[in-house]
């Protein structure tokens, strides 16, 4: 397992430097900005094919314009695999659509829910019939007012840490236990599939400060890593501008999440939530893991 883990970390580091370098080249260093990195793992390391911007059934993107930096994650619903549908393709294409819209400045930085809606609309209009479901979380840093604008649908999400405390976070959206809100394009005849509108996403606005740490992640992180452990790890990079150190932090979170997800004796956040719903559970929840980590430089 260690060789596969090392390989995926190397790929994550490589693709992150590509994204980060592209961001740095597109705007002067005097701009207020996110300094961002990515890490993560697919649940099944040996069986997953590597694609940039994809971690198993998860997907992510980092993009920027002159006025905004944008981070996004999505988590494909794995249940579609039993129907012969690749759950990760829906999430990946959704994120690629959003990334393209950002790069061509075809979005409003203060309305990230519209970005999700436009990306989903392009999925619906795609010549290739792309089926499946996905959660989605978008965080936009608007340079004009030094605030972030967010849209989250489902159980991916974000937290912002300042001075060792969470000062802002997303709200998880669930229909019922382990059944998150999701965007869906089901096959013909599947009328009983959960399908939420992009406009049902929870949206927030929050002014950020120099040095704030922002974690955007899929549920593979939040279901397995206790929130206190996340905060303790994130506070170590408050105000950090060195991408190597940020990458080490992101890798550390991804490795923690993966290790705990396969620990059958660990009382994970997922197991605790299950018990609150009268389900006797113990251990982590094996899942794809995506970590997008950023600090704010004003």
CSV table of C-alpha atoms in Angstrom, one decimal:
chain,number,residue,atom,x,y,z
A,1,UNK,CA,0.0,0.0,0.0
A,2,UNK,CA,2.9,2.3,0.8
A,3,UNK,CA,4.2,2.4,-2.8
A,4,UNK,CA,0.7,3.3,-4.1
A,5,UNK,CA,0.3,5.9,-1.4
A,6,UNK,CA,3.7,7.5,-2.4
A,7,UNK,CA,2.7,7.4,-6.0
A,8,UNK,CA,-0.6,9.2,-5.5
A,9,UNK,CA,1.1,11.8,-3.2
A,10,UNK,CA,3.7,12.5,-5.9
A,11,UNK,CA,0.9,13.0,-8.5
A,12,UNK,CA,-1.0,15.2,-6.2
A,13,UNK,CA,2.0,17.4,-5.6
A,14,UNK,CA,2.8,17.5,-9.3
A,15,UNK,CA,-0.7,18.5,-10.4
A,16,UNK,CA,-0.9,21.0,-7.5
A,17,UNK,CA,2.3,22.8,-8.7
A,18,UNK,CA,0.9,23.0,-12.2
A,19,UNK,CA,-2.3,24.6,-10.9
A,20,UNK,CA,-0.4,26.9,-8.5
A,21,UNK,CA,2.1,28.0,-11.0
A,22,UNK,CA,-0.6,28.8,-13.5
A,23,UNK,CA,-2.3,30.9,-10.8
A,24,UNK,CA,0.9,32.7,-10.0
A,25,UNK,CA,1.6,33.5,-13.6
A,26,UNK,CA,-1.8,35.0,-14.2
A,27,UNK,CA,-1.6,37.8,-11.6
A,28,UNK,CA,1.1,39.9,-9.9
A,29,UNK,CA,2.1,38.9,-6.4
A,30,UNK,CA,0.8,42.3,-5.1
A,31,UNK,CA,-2.7,41.0,-5.6
A,32,UNK,CA,-4.8,39.7,-2.7
A,33,UNK,CA,-5.0,36.0,-3.3
A,34,UNK,CA,-5.4,32.5,-2.2
A,35,UNK,CA,-2.2,30.4,-1.9
A,36,UNK,CA,-3.6,27.0,-2.6
A,37,UNK,CA,-2.5,23.3,-2.8
A,38,UNK,CA,-4.3,20.0,-3.3
A,39,UNK,CA,-3.9,16.4,-2.0
A,40,UNK,CA,-5.9,13.3,-1.7
A,41,UNK,CA,-6.4,9.6,-2.5
A,42,UNK,CA,-9.0,7.4,-4.3
A,43,UNK,CA,-10.5,4.8,-2.0
A,44,UNK,CA,-9.2,2.0,-4.2
A,45,UNK,CA,-5.6,3.0,-5.0
A,46,UNK,CA,-4.7,0.0,-7.1
A,47,UNK,CA,-7.9,0.0,-9.2
A,48,UNK,CA,-8.1,3.8,-9.9
A,49,UNK,CA,-6.9,5.3,-13.1
A,50,UNK,CA,-5.1,8.6,-12.6
A,51,UNK,CA,-6.7,11.7,-14.1
A,52,UNK,CA,-5.8,15.3,-13.3
A,53,UNK,CA,-8.4,16.9,-11.1
A,54,UNK,CA,-9.8,13.5,-10.0
A,55,UNK,CA,-9.5,11.4,-6.9
A,56,UNK,CA,-11.5,8.2,-7.5
A,57,UNK,CA,-15.1,9.4,-7.6
A,58,UNK,CA,-14.1,12.9,-6.2
A,59,UNK,CA,-13.1,15.8,-8.4
A,60,UNK,CA,-11.6,19.3,-7.8
A,61,UNK,CA,-10.4,22.4,-9.5
A,62,UNK,CA,-8.5,25.6,-8.7
A,63,UNK,CA,-9.0,28.6,-11.0
A,64,UNK,CA,-8.6,32.4,-11.0
A,65,UNK,CA,-9.4,35.6,-12.8
A,66,UNK,CA,-8.2,39.1,-12.2
A,67,UNK,CA,-10.9,39.6,-9.7
A,68,UNK,CA,-11.3,36.2,-8.0
A,69,UNK,CA,-9.8,32.9,-6.9
A,70,UNK,CA,-12.0,29.9,-7.0
A,71,UNK,CA,-11.8,26.5,-5.3
A,72,UNK,CA,-14.2,23.6,-6.0
A,73,UNK,CA,-14.7,20.0,-5.0
A,74,UNK,CA,-17.4,17.4,-5.9
A,75,UNK,CA,-18.1,13.9,-4.8
A,76,UNK,CA,-19.7,11.5,-7.2
A,77,UNK,CA,-22.4,9.2,-5.7
A,78,UNK,CA,-20.8,5.7,-5.7
A,79,UNK,CA,-24.1,3.8,-5.9
A,80,UNK,CA,-24.3,4.4,-9.7
A,81,UNK,CA,-21.5,1.9,-10.1
A,82,UNK,CA,-23.9,-1.0,-9.7
A,83,UNK,CA,-25.7,0.3,-12.8
A,84,UNK,CA,-22.5,0.3,-14.9
A,85,UNK,CA,-22.1,4.1,-14.6
A,86,UNK,CA,-18.8,5.7,-13.6
A,87,UNK,CA,-19.7,7.8,-10.5
A,88,UNK,CA,-16.6,9.9,-10.9
A,89,UNK,CA,-17.3,11.1,-14.4
A,90,UNK,CA,-20.3,13.2,-13.4
A,91,UNK,CA,-18.3,14.9,-10.7
A,92,UNK,CA,-15.2,15.4,-12.9
A,93,UNK,CA,-17.2,17.0,-15.8
A,94,UNK,CA,-19.1,19.2,-13.4
A,95,UNK,CA,-15.9,20.6,-12.0
A,96,UNK,CA,-14.3,21.0,-15.4
A,97,UNK,CA,-17.3,22.9,-16.6
A,98,UNK,CA,-17.1,25.2,-13.6
A,99,UNK,CA,-13.4,25.7,-14.1
A,100,UNK,CA,-13.8,26.6,-17.7
A,101,UNK,CA,-16.5,29.1,-16.9
A,102,UNK,CA,-14.2,30.8,-14.3
A,103,UNK,CA,-11.3,30.9,-16.7
A,104,UNK,CA,-13.4,32.6,-19.4
A,105,UNK,CA,-14.9,34.9,-16.7
A,106,UNK,CA,-18.4,33.7,-17.4
A,107,UNK,CA,-19.5,33.8,-13.8
A,108,UNK,CA,-20.3,36.3,-11.0
A,109,UNK,CA,-17.8,36.0,-8.2
A,110,UNK,CA,-20.4,36.9,-5.6
A,111,UNK,CA,-22.9,34.3,-6.8
A,112,UNK,CA,-21.1,30.9,-6.8
A,113,UNK,CA,-24.5,29.1,-6.8
A,114,UNK,CA,-24.9,30.4,-10.3
A,115,UNK,CA,-21.5,28.9,-11.2
A,116,UNK,CA,-22.7,25.5,-10.0
A,117,UNK,CA,-26.0,25.9,-11.9
A,118,UNK,CA,-24.2,26.9,-15.1
A,119,UNK,CA,-21.8,23.9,-14.8
A,120,UNK,CA,-24.7,21.6,-14.2
A,121,UNK,CA,-26.6,23.1,-17.2
A,122,UNK,CA,-23.7,22.3,-19.4
A,123,UNK,CA,-23.7,18.7,-18.1
A,124,UNK,CA,-27.4,18.5,-19.1
A,125,UNK,CA,-26.6,19.9,-22.6
A,126,UNK,CA,-23.5,17.7,-23.2
A,127,UNK,CA,-23.6,15.8,-26.4
A,128,UNK,CA,-22.2,12.8,-24.5
A,129,UNK,CA,-24.9,11.6,-22.1
A,130,UNK,CA,-23.2,11.8,-18.7
A,131,UNK,CA,-25.3,10.2,-16.0
A,132,UNK,CA,-24.9,10.1,-12.3
A,133,UNK,CA,-25.1,12.3,-9.2
A,134,UNK,CA,-22.7,14.5,-7.2
A,135,UNK,CA,-22.4,16.9,-4.3
A,136,UNK,CA,-20.6,20.2,-4.9
A,137,UNK,CA,-18.9,22.9,-2.9
A,138,UNK,CA,-17.5,26.2,-4.4
A,139,UNK,CA,-15.5,28.8,-2.5
A,140,UNK,CA,-14.8,32.1,-4.2
A,141,UNK,CA,-12.4,34.8,-2.9
A,142,UNK,CA,-13.5,38.1,-4.3
A,143,UNK,CA,-10.5,40.5,-4.4
A,144,UNK,CA,-12.7,43.6,-4.6
A,145,UNK,CA,-14.0,43.2,-1.0
A,146,UNK,CA,-11.7,40.6,0.5
A,147,UNK,CA,-14.6,38.3,1.2
A,148,UNK,CA,-15.4,34.8,0.3
A,149,UNK,CA,-18.7,33.7,-1.3
A,150,UNK,CA,-19.6,30.1,-1.0
A,151,UNK,CA,-22.2,27.6,-2.3
A,152,UNK,CA,-22.5,24.1,-1.0
A,153,UNK,CA,-24.9,21.3,-1.9
A,154,UNK,CA,-24.6,18.0,0.0
A,155,UNK,CA,-21.9,16.8,2.5
A,156,UNK,CA,-18.7,18.1,0.9
A,157,UNK,CA,-17.8,21.4,2.6
A,158,UNK,CA,-15.3,23.9,4.0
A,159,UNK,CA,-14.0,25.4,7.2
A,160,UNK,CA,-12.1,28.6,7.9
A,161,UNK,CA,-9.6,28.7,10.7
A,162,UNK,CA,-8.3,31.9,12.4
A,163,UNK,CA,-6.2,32.0,15.5
A,164,UNK,CA,-6.8,28.3,16.2
A,165,UNK,CA,-10.6,28.5,15.9
A,166,UNK,CA,-13.2,27.9,13.3
A,167,UNK,CA,-14.7,31.3,12.4
A,168,UNK,CA,-16.9,30.1,9.5
A,169,UNK,CA,-17.9,26.8,8.0
A,170,UNK,CA,-20.4,25.1,5.7
A,171,UNK,CA,-23.6,23.4,6.7
A,172,UNK,CA,-24.0,19.8,5.7
A,173,UNK,CA,-27.2,19.1,3.7
A,174,UNK,CA,-28.8,15.7,4.2
A,175,UNK,CA,-32.2,14.3,3.2
A,176,UNK,CA,-31.5,11.6,5.9
A,177,UNK,CA,-28.5,9.9,7.3
A,178,UNK,CA,-25.7,9.3,4.7
A,179,UNK,CA,-28.0,10.6,1.9
A,180,UNK,CA,-26.7,14.1,1.0
A,181,UNK,CA,-28.3,16.6,-1.3
A,182,UNK,CA,-27.0,16.0,-4.8
A,183,UNK,CA,-27.2,17.1,-8.4
A,184,UNK,CA,-28.4,14.2,-10.6
A,185,UNK,CA,-28.9,13.1,-14.2
A,186,UNK,CA,-30.4,9.7,-13.9
A,187,UNK,CA,-30.9,7.2,-16.8
A,188,UNK,CA,-34.3,7.3,-18.5
A,189,UNK,CA,-37.0,5.5,-16.4
A,190,UNK,CA,-35.3,6.1,-13.1
A,191,UNK,CA,-37.9,8.5,-11.7
A,192,UNK,CA,-37.2,7.7,-8.0
A,193,UNK,CA,-33.7,9.2,-7.9
A,194,UNK,CA,-32.9,12.0,-5.5
A,195,UNK,CA,-32.3,15.1,-7.6
A,196,UNK,CA,-31.9,18.5,-6.0
A,197,UNK,CA,-31.8,21.8,-7.8
A,198,UNK,CA,-28.5,23.8,-7.8
A,199,UNK,CA,-30.5,26.7,-6.3
A,200,UNK,CA,-31.0,24.5,-3.2
A,201,UNK,CA,-27.3,24.9,-2.3
A,202,UNK,CA,-26.6,26.7,1.0
A,203,UNK,CA,-24.8,30.0,0.3
A,204,UNK,CA,-22.8,32.3,2.6
A,205,UNK,CA,-20.6,35.4,2.5
A,206,UNK,CA,-17.8,36.0,4.9
A,207,UNK,CA,-15.0,38.6,5.2
A,208,UNK,CA,-11.6,37.0,5.5
A,209,UNK,CA,-8.4,38.3,7.1
A,210,UNK,CA,-4.8,37.9,6.1
A,211,UNK,CA,-3.5,34.5,7.1
A,212,UNK,CA,-6.8,32.8,7.4
A,213,UNK,CA,-6.7,29.1,6.5
A,214,UNK,CA,-9.4,27.6,4.3
A,215,UNK,CA,-10.0,23.8,3.9
A,216,UNK,CA,-12.3,22.7,1.2
A,217,UNK,CA,-12.8,18.9,1.2
A,218,UNK,CA,-15.1,16.0,0.4
A,219,UNK,CA,-16.8,13.9,3.1
A,220,UNK,CA,-13.9,11.4,3.0
A,221,UNK,CA,-12.1,14.0,5.2
A,222,UNK,CA,-15.0,15.2,7.4
A,223,UNK,CA,-16.4,11.7,8.0
A,224,UNK,CA,-13.0,10.4,9.3
A,225,UNK,CA,-11.0,13.2,10.9
A,226,UNK,CA,-12.3,14.7,14.1
A,227,UNK,CA,-12.8,18.4,13.8
A,228,UNK,CA,-10.4,19.2,16.7
A,229,UNK,CA,-7.7,17.3,14.9
A,230,UNK,CA,-8.4,19.2,11.7
A,231,UNK,CA,-8.2,22.6,13.5
A,232,UNK,CA,-5.0,21.6,15.4
A,233,UNK,CA,-3.4,20.7,12.0
A,234,UNK,CA,-4.7,23.8,10.1
A,235,UNK,CA,-3.6,26.3,12.7
A,236,UNK,CA,0.0,25.4,12.1
A,237,UNK,CA,-0.1,27.0,8.7
A,238,UNK,CA,-2.0,30.2,9.6
A,239,UNK,CA,-0.3,33.0,7.7
A,240,UNK,CA,1.9,30.5,5.8
A,241,UNK,CA,2.8,31.6,2.2
A,242,UNK,CA,5.3,28.8,1.5
A,243,UNK,CA,3.5,26.3,-0.8
A,244,UNK,CA,5.8,23.5,0.2
A,245,UNK,CA,4.7,23.8,3.8
A,246,UNK,CA,1.1,24.1,2.8
A,247,UNK,CA,1.5,21.0,0.6
A,248,UNK,CA,3.0,19.1,3.6
A,249,UNK,CA,-0.1,20.1,5.7
A,250,UNK,CA,-2.5,19.0,3.0
A,251,UNK,CA,-0.7,15.7,2.6
A,252,UNK,CA,-0.8,15.2,6.3
A,253,UNK,CA,-4.6,15.7,6.4
A,254,UNK,CA,-5.1,13.4,3.4
A,255,UNK,CA,-3.0,10.7,5.1
A,256,UNK,CA,-4.8,11.1,8.4
A,257,UNK,CA,-8.2,10.7,6.7
A,258,UNK,CA,-7.1,7.7,4.7
A,259,UNK,CA,-5.5,5.9,7.7
A,260,UNK,CA,-8.5,6.6,10.0
A,261,UNK,CA,-11.0,5.5,7.3
A,262,UNK,CA,-9.6,2.0,7.4
A,263,UNK,CA,-9.3,1.8,11.2
A,264,UNK,CA,-12.1,-0.5,12.3
A,265,UNK,CA,-11.6,0.3,16.0
A,266,UNK,CA,-11.7,4.1,15.6
A,267,UNK,CA,-14.9,5.9,16.7
A,268,UNK,CA,-15.0,8.2,13.7
A,269,UNK,CA,-17.2,11.3,13.2
A,270,UNK,CA,-19.2,9.1,10.7
A,271,UNK,CA,-19.7,6.4,13.4
A,272,UNK,CA,-20.7,9.0,15.9
A,273,UNK,CA,-23.3,10.4,13.5
A,274,UNK,CA,-24.5,6.9,12.8
A,275,UNK,CA,-25.1,6.3,16.5
A,276,UNK,CA,-27.1,9.5,16.7
A,277,UNK,CA,-29.3,8.0,14.1
A,278,UNK,CA,-29.7,4.7,16.1
A,279,UNK,CA,-27.2,2.8,14.0
A,280,UNK,CA,-24.6,0.8,15.9
A,281,UNK,CA,-21.4,1.7,14.0
A,282,UNK,CA,-17.7,1.6,14.8
A,283,UNK,CA,-14.6,2.5,12.7
A,284,UNK,CA,-13.8,4.9,9.9
A,285,UNK,CA,-15.6,5.1,6.6
A,286,UNK,CA,-13.4,4.1,3.6
A,287,UNK,CA,-13.9,6.7,0.9
A,288,UNK,CA,-12.2,8.9,-1.7
A,289,UNK,CA,-10.4,11.8,-0.1
A,290,UNK,CA,-9.9,15.2,-1.6
A,291,UNK,CA,-8.2,18.1,0.3
A,292,UNK,CA,-8.0,21.6,-1.2
A,293,UNK,CA,-6.1,23.9,1.2
A,294,UNK,CA,-5.5,27.6,0.9
A,295,UNK,CA,-4.3,30.5,3.0
A,296,UNK,CA,-5.3,34.1,2.4
A,297,UNK,CA,-2.7,36.7,1.5
A,298,UNK,CA,-3.9,40.2,1.6
